[in-house]
Short mmCIF file of C-alpha atoms and ligand atoms in Angstrom, two decimals:
data_model
loop_
_atom_site.label_atom_id
_atom_site.label_comp_id
_atom_site.label_asym_id
_atom_site.label_seq_id
_atom_site.Cartn_x
_atom_site.Cartn_y
_atom_site.Cartn_z
CA UNK A 1 -55.87 37.26 -35.64
CA UNK A 2 -54.47 37.88 -32.14
CA UNK A 3 -57.01 38.33 -29.33
CA UNK A 4 -60.26 36.58 -30.11
CA UNK A 5 -63.18 37.12 -27.74
CA UNK A 6 -66.94 37.52 -27.64
CA UNK A 7 -69.44 39.58 -25.68
CA UNK A 8 -69.38 37.41 -22.55
CA UNK A 9 -65.57 37.60 -22.37
CA UNK A 10 -65.38 41.39 -22.00
CA UNK A 11 -65.91 43.78 -19.13
CA UNK A 12 -65.70 47.53 -19.68
CA UNK A 13 -63.79 49.42 -16.98
CA UNK A 14 -65.61 52.26 -15.16
CA UNK A 15 -64.29 55.82 -15.26
CA UNK A 16 -65.20 58.66 -12.89
CA UNK A 17 -68.77 59.89 -13.47
CA UNK A 18 -69.27 63.42 -14.78
CA UNK A 19 -73.06 63.41 -14.38
CA UNK A 20 -75.18 63.64 -11.25
CA UNK A 21 -77.97 61.55 -12.72
CA UNK A 22 -78.03 58.91 -15.44
CA UNK A 23 -80.93 60.82 -16.99
CA UNK A 24 -78.38 63.43 -18.11
CA UNK A 25 -76.79 60.88 -20.47
CA UNK A 26 -77.73 61.12 -24.13
CA UNK A 27 -78.04 57.81 -26.01
CA UNK A 28 -78.86 59.33 -29.39
CA UNK A 29 -76.89 58.57 -32.53
CA UNK A 30 -76.57 60.20 -35.96
CA UNK A 31 -76.92 57.67 -38.72
CA UNK A 32 -77.44 58.35 -42.42
CA UNK A 33 -78.43 61.98 -41.95
CA UNK A 34 -80.96 61.42 -39.16
CA UNK A 35 -80.72 61.32 -35.39
CA UNK A 36 -82.17 58.30 -33.62
CA UNK A 37 -82.89 57.81 -29.91
CA UNK A 38 -80.83 54.63 -29.66
CA UNK A 39 -77.99 52.97 -31.61
CA UNK A 40 -80.23 49.94 -31.95
CA UNK A 41 -82.27 48.49 -34.83
CA UNK A 42 -84.59 45.46 -34.70
CA UNK A 43 -83.46 42.77 -37.16
CA UNK A 44 -85.02 42.93 -40.64
CA UNK A 45 -86.68 39.54 -40.15
CA UNK A 46 -90.30 38.51 -40.60
CA UNK A 47 -90.87 37.56 -36.94
CA UNK A 48 -89.27 40.80 -35.71
CA UNK A 49 -90.69 43.67 -37.76
CA UNK A 50 -93.85 44.46 -39.67
CA UNK A 51 -95.44 47.64 -41.00
CA UNK A 52 -97.08 48.60 -37.67
CA UNK A 53 -93.80 48.30 -35.78
CA UNK A 54 -91.99 50.25 -38.52
CA UNK A 55 -94.50 53.11 -38.26
CA UNK A 56 -94.28 53.11 -34.48
CA UNK A 57 -90.47 53.14 -34.49
CA UNK A 58 -90.21 55.85 -37.15
CA UNK A 59 -92.81 58.03 -35.37
CA UNK A 60 -90.82 57.78 -32.16
CA UNK A 61 -87.38 58.48 -33.66
CA UNK A 62 -86.02 54.97 -33.60
CA UNK A 63 -84.24 53.38 -36.56
CA UNK A 64 -85.92 50.45 -38.32
CA UNK A 65 -85.23 48.32 -41.41
CA UNK A 66 -88.23 46.58 -42.96
CA UNK A 67 -87.60 42.99 -44.09
CA UNK A 68 -87.71 41.89 -47.76
CA UNK A 69 -89.81 38.75 -47.48
CA UNK A 70 -93.09 40.16 -48.83
CA UNK A 71 -91.55 41.78 -51.89
CA UNK A 72 -94.88 42.70 -53.48
CA UNK A 73 -95.69 45.06 -50.57
CA UNK A 74 -92.48 47.08 -50.66
CA UNK A 75 -93.50 49.79 -53.16
CA UNK A 76 -96.69 50.60 -51.25
CA UNK A 77 -94.74 50.45 -47.98
CA UNK A 78 -92.40 53.21 -49.20
CA UNK A 79 -95.36 55.27 -50.46
CA UNK A 80 -97.26 54.82 -47.20
CA UNK A 81 -94.35 55.74 -44.92
CA UNK A 82 -93.49 58.83 -46.93
CA UNK A 83 -97.18 59.89 -47.18
CA UNK A 84 -97.17 59.90 -43.36
CA UNK A 85 -94.10 62.14 -43.35
CA UNK A 86 -91.93 59.28 -42.09
CA UNK A 87 -88.66 57.94 -43.49
CA UNK A 88 -88.74 54.71 -45.53
CA UNK A 89 -86.15 52.02 -44.80
CA UNK A 90 -86.39 48.79 -46.80
CA UNK A 91 -84.37 45.69 -47.65
CA UNK A 92 -83.50 44.16 -51.00
CA UNK A 93 -81.75 41.01 -52.19
CA UNK A 94 -79.55 40.54 -55.23
CA UNK A 95 -81.60 38.40 -57.60
CA UNK A 96 -82.61 39.74 -61.06
CA UNK A 97 -86.12 40.73 -59.92
CA UNK A 98 -84.56 43.02 -57.30
CA UNK A 99 -82.98 45.08 -60.08
CA UNK A 100 -86.46 45.50 -61.59
CA UNK A 101 -87.76 46.64 -58.21
CA UNK A 102 -85.02 49.27 -57.80
CA UNK A 103 -85.69 50.42 -61.34
CA UNK A 104 -89.41 50.69 -60.57
CA UNK A 105 -88.71 52.80 -57.48
CA UNK A 106 -86.56 55.13 -59.58
CA UNK A 107 -89.17 55.31 -62.36
CA UNK A 108 -91.86 56.28 -59.83
CA UNK A 109 -89.51 58.72 -58.10
CA UNK A 110 -89.98 56.84 -54.85
CA UNK A 111 -86.71 57.26 -53.00
CA UNK A 112 -86.36 55.22 -49.81
CA UNK A 113 -84.17 57.06 -47.33
CA UNK A 114 -82.43 53.77 -46.42
CA UNK A 115 -81.91 50.60 -48.49
CA UNK A 116 -80.29 47.54 -46.94
CA UNK A 117 -78.85 44.82 -49.14
CA UNK A 118 -79.61 41.76 -47.04
CA UNK A 119 -77.80 38.56 -48.02
CA UNK A 120 -75.93 35.87 -46.13
CA UNK A 121 -72.54 36.28 -47.82
CA UNK A 122 -72.17 39.99 -48.50
CA UNK A 123 -68.57 39.83 -49.70
CA UNK A 124 -69.63 38.99 -53.24
CA UNK A 125 -69.75 40.55 -56.70
CA UNK A 126 -73.54 40.19 -56.61
CA UNK A 127 -73.64 42.66 -53.71
CA UNK A 128 -71.06 45.00 -55.24
CA UNK A 129 -73.12 45.11 -58.44
CA UNK A 130 -76.31 45.85 -56.50
CA UNK A 131 -74.65 48.65 -54.50
CA UNK A 132 -73.49 50.24 -57.75
CA UNK A 133 -76.91 49.83 -59.37
CA UNK A 134 -78.76 51.41 -56.43
CA UNK A 135 -76.27 54.27 -56.26
CA UNK A 136 -76.85 54.92 -59.98
CA UNK A 137 -80.65 54.66 -59.87
CA UNK A 138 -81.31 56.13 -56.42
CA UNK A 139 -78.24 58.20 -55.51
CA UNK A 140 -79.95 59.87 -52.54
CA UNK A 141 -80.69 56.61 -50.74
CA UNK A 142 -78.35 55.61 -47.89
CA UNK A 143 -77.13 52.10 -48.74
CA UNK A 144 -76.31 49.54 -46.05
CA UNK A 145 -74.61 46.38 -47.37
CA UNK A 146 -73.96 43.03 -45.74
CA UNK A 147 -73.37 40.77 -44.13
CA UNK A 148 -69.62 40.52 -43.88
CA UNK A 149 -66.99 39.40 -41.38
CA UNK A 150 -63.63 40.69 -42.60
CA UNK A 151 -61.89 44.06 -43.07
CA UNK A 152 -61.30 43.21 -46.72
CA UNK A 153 -65.03 42.84 -47.27
CA UNK A 154 -65.77 46.13 -45.48
CA UNK A 155 -63.24 47.94 -47.68
CA UNK A 156 -64.59 46.43 -50.91
CA UNK A 157 -68.23 47.24 -50.15
CA UNK A 158 -67.35 50.76 -49.04
CA UNK A 159 -65.30 51.19 -52.20
CA UNK A 160 -68.29 50.06 -54.29
CA UNK A 161 -70.34 52.86 -52.72
CA UNK A 162 -71.95 51.39 -49.60
CA UNK A 163 -72.66 54.07 -46.99
CA UNK A 164 -72.51 51.54 -44.15
CA UNK A 165 -71.66 47.87 -43.79
CA UNK A 166 -73.25 45.21 -41.60
CA UNK A 167 -70.95 42.82 -39.75
CA UNK A 168 -71.93 39.37 -38.51
CA UNK A 169 -71.94 35.98 -40.19
CA UNK A 170 -73.36 33.28 -38.00
CA UNK A 171 -73.61 34.78 -34.48
CA UNK A 172 -77.42 34.95 -34.52
CA UNK A 173 -79.61 33.06 -32.05
CA UNK A 174 -81.49 31.19 -34.80
CA UNK A 175 -78.44 30.83 -37.00
CA UNK A 176 -77.03 27.44 -37.92
CA UNK A 177 -74.52 28.66 -40.53
CA UNK A 178 -71.59 27.92 -38.23
CA UNK A 179 -72.80 24.34 -37.74
CA UNK A 180 -73.80 23.64 -41.33
CA UNK A 181 -70.79 25.27 -43.03
CA UNK A 182 -68.05 25.67 -40.44
CA UNK A 183 -67.75 29.39 -41.29
CA UNK A 184 -68.54 32.63 -39.57
CA UNK A 185 -68.04 35.04 -36.71
CA UNK A 186 -70.13 33.03 -34.22
CA UNK A 187 -68.26 32.83 -30.90
CA UNK A 188 -65.95 35.75 -31.78
CA UNK A 189 -68.41 38.32 -33.14
CA UNK A 190 -67.14 41.13 -30.90
CA UNK A 191 -63.52 40.56 -31.98
CA UNK A 192 -64.65 40.41 -35.64
CA UNK A 193 -66.47 43.70 -35.14
CA UNK A 194 -63.27 45.30 -33.78
CA UNK A 195 -61.26 43.86 -36.69
CA UNK A 196 -63.73 45.22 -39.26
CA UNK A 197 -64.15 48.58 -37.52
CA UNK A 198 -60.42 49.25 -37.77
CA UNK A 199 -60.72 49.10 -41.56
CA UNK A 200 -64.01 50.96 -41.89
CA UNK A 201 -64.20 54.60 -42.94
CA UNK A 202 -68.00 54.62 -42.76
CA UNK A 203 -70.47 53.41 -40.11
CA UNK A 204 -70.73 49.75 -39.14
CA UNK A 205 -73.82 47.90 -37.93
CA UNK A 206 -72.97 45.04 -35.56
CA UNK A 207 -75.46 42.26 -36.37
CA UNK A 208 -76.26 39.23 -34.23
CA UNK A 209 -75.21 37.74 -30.92
CA UNK A 210 -76.62 40.44 -28.62
CA UNK A 211 -77.91 38.64 -25.52
CA UNK A 212 -77.98 41.43 -22.91
CA UNK A 213 -78.36 45.20 -22.95
CA UNK A 214 -74.73 45.48 -21.84
CA UNK A 215 -73.76 43.93 -25.17
CA UNK A 216 -75.03 47.10 -26.88
CA UNK A 217 -72.48 49.20 -24.98
CA UNK A 218 -69.77 46.63 -25.77
CA UNK A 219 -70.65 46.83 -29.49
CA UNK A 220 -70.32 50.60 -29.40
CA UNK A 221 -66.95 50.26 -27.62
CA UNK A 222 -65.66 47.98 -30.38
CA UNK A 223 -66.75 50.19 -33.27
CA UNK A 224 -70.46 49.85 -33.99
CA UNK A 225 -72.52 52.90 -34.90
CA UNK A 226 -75.68 50.82 -34.80
CA UNK A 227 -76.53 47.40 -33.34
CA UNK A 228 -78.97 45.00 -35.03
CA UNK A 229 -80.90 42.74 -32.66
CA UNK A 230 -83.24 39.82 -33.33
CA UNK A 231 -83.89 37.51 -30.38
CA UNK A 232 -84.17 40.25 -27.73
CA UNK A 233 -86.94 41.83 -29.83
CA UNK A 234 -88.80 38.62 -30.74
CA UNK A 235 -90.91 38.16 -27.61
CA UNK A 236 -93.05 41.28 -27.55
CA UNK A 237 -96.78 41.73 -27.72
CA UNK A 238 -96.33 43.57 -31.03
CA UNK A 239 -93.84 41.03 -32.49
CA UNK A 240 -95.22 39.48 -35.70
CA UNK A 241 -94.30 35.90 -34.69
CA UNK A 242 -97.09 33.59 -33.59
CA UNK A 243 -97.93 33.55 -29.84
CA UNK A 244 -98.25 30.12 -28.20
CA UNK A 245 -99.11 29.02 -24.67
CA UNK A 246 -97.28 26.09 -23.05
CA UNK A 247 -97.96 25.02 -19.45
CA UNK A 248 -99.64 28.36 -18.78
CA UNK A 249 -96.67 30.39 -20.06
CA UNK A 250 -96.67 32.54 -23.21
CA UNK A 251 -94.00 32.24 -25.88
CA UNK A 252 -93.44 33.87 -29.27
CA UNK A 253 -92.17 32.27 -32.44
CA UNK A 254 -88.79 33.41 -33.81
CA UNK A 255 -87.36 31.91 -37.01
CA UNK A 256 -84.29 32.53 -39.16
CA UNK A 257 -84.58 34.22 -42.55
CA UNK A 258 -82.73 31.24 -44.06
CA UNK A 259 -84.85 28.69 -42.19
CA UNK A 260 -87.22 26.19 -43.77
CA UNK A 261 -90.10 28.18 -42.23
CA UNK A 262 -89.10 31.33 -44.09
CA UNK A 263 -88.11 29.65 -47.33
CA UNK A 264 -90.98 27.17 -47.54
CA UNK A 265 -88.51 24.50 -48.66
CA UNK A 266 -85.57 22.51 -47.33
CA UNK A 267 -82.91 23.99 -49.59
CA UNK A 268 -79.74 25.69 -48.35
CA UNK A 269 -81.24 25.95 -44.89
CA UNK A 270 -79.01 27.96 -42.51
CA UNK A 271 -81.56 28.98 -39.91
CA UNK A 272 -83.88 27.40 -37.36
CA UNK A 273 -87.06 28.18 -35.45
CA UNK A 274 -87.38 28.62 -31.69
CA UNK A 275 -89.79 30.06 -29.16
CA UNK A 276 -88.77 32.91 -26.88
CA UNK A 277 -90.47 33.92 -23.66
CA UNK A 278 -93.16 36.56 -23.96
CA UNK A 279 -91.87 39.82 -22.52
CA UNK A 280 -94.63 42.43 -22.73
CA UNK A 281 -94.57 45.64 -24.72
CA UNK A 282 -91.85 46.73 -27.12
CA UNK A 283 -92.02 50.25 -25.72
CA UNK A 284 -91.04 49.02 -22.24
CA UNK A 285 -88.00 47.18 -23.64
CA UNK A 286 -86.89 50.25 -25.60
CA UNK A 287 -87.18 52.38 -22.46
CA UNK A 288 -85.20 49.82 -20.45
CA UNK A 289 -82.53 49.69 -23.18
CA UNK A 290 -82.26 53.48 -23.09
CA UNK A 291 -81.91 53.53 -19.29
CA UNK A 292 -79.29 50.76 -19.35
CA UNK A 293 -77.34 52.58 -22.04
CA UNK A 294 -77.57 55.86 -20.11
CA UNK A 295 -76.11 54.01 -17.15
CA UNK A 296 -73.34 52.58 -19.37
CA UNK A 297 -72.48 56.09 -20.58
CA UNK A 298 -72.22 57.27 -16.96
CA UNK A 299 -69.86 54.36 -16.14
CA UNK A 300 -67.80 55.40 -19.18
CA UNK A 301 -67.31 58.78 -17.51
CA UNK A 302 -69.23 60.87 -20.03
CA UNK A 303 -72.66 62.12 -20.97
CA UNK A 304 -72.82 61.02 -24.60
CA UNK A 305 -72.56 57.73 -26.45
CA UNK A 306 -69.11 58.71 -27.73
CA UNK A 307 -67.75 58.33 -24.17
CA UNK A 308 -68.13 54.55 -24.47
CA UNK A 309 -65.95 54.36 -27.60
CA UNK A 310 -62.73 54.98 -25.70
CA UNK A 311 -63.22 53.21 -22.34
CA UNK A 312 -60.69 50.63 -21.18
CA UNK A 313 -61.69 46.99 -21.03
CA UNK A 314 -60.45 43.64 -19.82
CA UNK A 315 -60.79 40.20 -21.33
CA UNK A 316 -62.09 37.75 -18.71
CA UNK A 317 -62.97 34.58 -20.60
CA UNK A 318 -66.57 33.32 -20.10
CA UNK A 319 -66.81 35.03 -16.75
CA UNK A 320 -69.58 37.55 -16.66
CA UNK A 321 -72.46 35.33 -15.58
CA UNK A 322 -70.57 33.23 -12.99
CA UNK A 323 -73.45 30.80 -13.20
CA UNK A 324 -76.02 33.53 -12.41
CA UNK A 325 -79.13 34.25 -14.41
CA UNK A 326 -80.06 37.82 -15.36
CA UNK A 327 -83.75 37.48 -14.43
N1 NDP B 1 -76.15 37.00 -40.97
C1 NDP B 1 -76.03 35.73 -41.18
O1 NDP B 1 -75.18 35.05 -40.61
C2 NDP B 1 -76.89 35.03 -42.18
C3 NDP B 1 -78.07 35.60 -42.57
N2 NDP B 1 -78.91 34.93 -43.40
C4 NDP B 1 -80.14 35.61 -43.80
O2 NDP B 1 -80.96 34.72 -44.54
C5 NDP B 1 -81.62 35.40 -45.59
C6 NDP B 1 -81.37 34.69 -46.88
O3 NDP B 1 -80.03 34.94 -47.30
P1 NDP B 1 -79.51 34.49 -48.74
O4 NDP B 1 -79.59 33.01 -48.84
O5 NDP B 1 -78.20 35.13 -49.01
O6 NDP B 1 -80.58 35.19 -49.67
P2 NDP B 1 -81.18 34.74 -51.04
O7 NDP B 1 -81.86 33.45 -50.92
O8 NDP B 1 -81.95 35.90 -51.57
O9 NDP B 1 -79.87 34.54 -51.93
C7 NDP B 1 -79.22 35.63 -52.48
C8 NDP B 1 -78.39 35.20 -53.68
O10 NDP B 1 -77.10 34.88 -53.22
C9 NDP B 1 -76.79 33.50 -53.51
N3 NDP B 1 -76.12 33.01 -52.32
C10 NDP B 1 -76.63 32.73 -51.10
N4 NDP B 1 -75.68 32.31 -50.27
C11 NDP B 1 -74.53 32.37 -50.97
C12 NDP B 1 -73.21 32.07 -50.68
N5 NDP B 1 -72.86 31.60 -49.47
N6 NDP B 1 -72.27 32.22 -51.65
C13 NDP B 1 -72.61 32.66 -52.87
N7 NDP B 1 -73.86 32.97 -53.21
C14 NDP B 1 -74.81 32.82 -52.28
C15 NDP B 1 -78.13 32.84 -53.77
O11 NDP B 1 -78.03 31.77 -54.69
P3 NDP B 1 -78.16 30.25 -54.21
O12 NDP B 1 -79.26 30.20 -53.17
O13 NDP B 1 -78.51 29.53 -55.45
O14 NDP B 1 -76.83 29.88 -53.66
C16 NDP B 1 -78.92 33.98 -54.39
O15 NDP B 1 -78.66 34.11 -55.76
C17 NDP B 1 -81.13 36.85 -45.54
O16 NDP B 1 -82.08 37.60 -44.85
C18 NDP B 1 -79.85 36.77 -44.76
O17 NDP B 1 -79.60 37.93 -44.01
C19 NDP B 1 -78.61 33.69 -43.89
C20 NDP B 1 -77.47 33.06 -43.50
C21 NDP B 1 -76.47 33.72 -42.67
N1 LIG B 2 -77.18 32.23 -40.15
C1 LIG B 2 -78.38 32.81 -40.09
N2 LIG B 2 -78.46 34.06 -39.57
C2 LIG B 2 -79.66 34.61 -39.58
C3 LIG B 2 -80.81 33.97 -40.05
N3 LIG B 2 -81.83 34.81 -39.93
C4 LIG B 2 -81.34 35.93 -39.40
N4 LIG B 2 -80.03 35.82 -39.17
C5 LIG B 2 -79.13 36.78 -38.56
O1 LIG B 2 -79.32 36.80 -37.14
C6 LIG B 2 -79.42 38.18 -36.74
C7 LIG B 2 -80.15 38.30 -35.40
O2 LIG B 2 -79.37 37.71 -34.39
P1 LIG B 2 -79.81 37.64 -32.84
O3 LIG B 2 -78.67 36.96 -32.19
O4 LIG B 2 -79.97 39.05 -32.37
O5 LIG B 2 -81.08 36.87 -32.74
C8 LIG B 2 -80.14 38.82 -37.90
O6 LIG B 2 -80.06 40.22 -37.90
C9 LIG B 2 -79.42 38.17 -39.08
O7 LIG B 2 -78.22 38.78 -39.40
C10 LIG B 2 -80.68 32.66 -40.55
O8 LIG B 2 -81.65 32.01 -40.96
N5 LIG B 2 -79.45 32.13 -40.55
#
């Protein structure tokens, strides 16, 4: 692999603006047959999304993926979303009981619009088999498979029938995979995204490592159709994580899906728990993300998201903060 870099090492180069106001820039994206307001999806983790957030996002034309950690609620979740006229987007694993669940959905003619196969090491026969099973039982569902970190994995999952792949092994804020195993895309996630995107013939979701809104534009530049974000979404009023007060300041709990807190046991732990600063309402963050992305599109010299995909860039190692803080 030649040039390896991460989000903080890249600056996109401005092109002449074609709009008179950033409000003219359109941040929407087509993904799996629907159009969403932003190319952004909150991580399918228990401290990031719950049913209320899913309803709110779907009602307001944002993409969401419900997590898989309360498996007994998933059937009713699909029924409830579709009864409200909303799309259903759920996650599954690869263990034997997940095959029964997919079979049950098919038997009840409950067809989630989106199904995400959510496991740590997505380049595996277990995932290929699950893709093929879902495609047989629920051919109309859009299948997202992951996570992976190589072009070979993207090709194999696409070949098995995945409609999109999710890239990112170890770049997450509460991830300890890179420390515990020595493997992953942590520290070079953006370069891994570019590497994978070159091989992809279907959409890619960049997953993990987003620390600023500018990183969303950088992900789009390097091939992402959608960007999955955990930590930046963890601190909201609506976030399901516990709220705690320390020295008069509010924080919200954020833990990894492979952490002891999620698993309830200390086995194959590859995630940790942290507290992030409380940051008000989710709606305000989504509006700010949209405005920042509109601005990015204007710097790219266009009025649509696609303008970002072709902008020039420079690699300036570890330079963007120059010791400054964002807020
Ligand atoms: N994006 C990332 O970097 C990572 C994300 N996670 C998240 O943590 C959650 C739990 O993931 P996961 O442990 O896969 O889910 P599960 O506990 O549901 O495990 C899925 C299946 O895959 C097996 N498995 C897990 N890891 C590996 C591996 N490295 N190689 C071969 N087989 C494996 C498990 O068996 P067994 O447990 O017996 O090995 C199990 O049969 C998911 O939400 C996942 O997204 C976890 C780590 C990294
Ligand atoms: N290695 C681990 N990765 C995890 C775990 N739980 C979630 N994740 C991944 O992190 C991203 C979110 O990253 P962020 O940088 O935006 O916070 C999430 O979508 C998963 O792919 C875990 O326990 N271990």
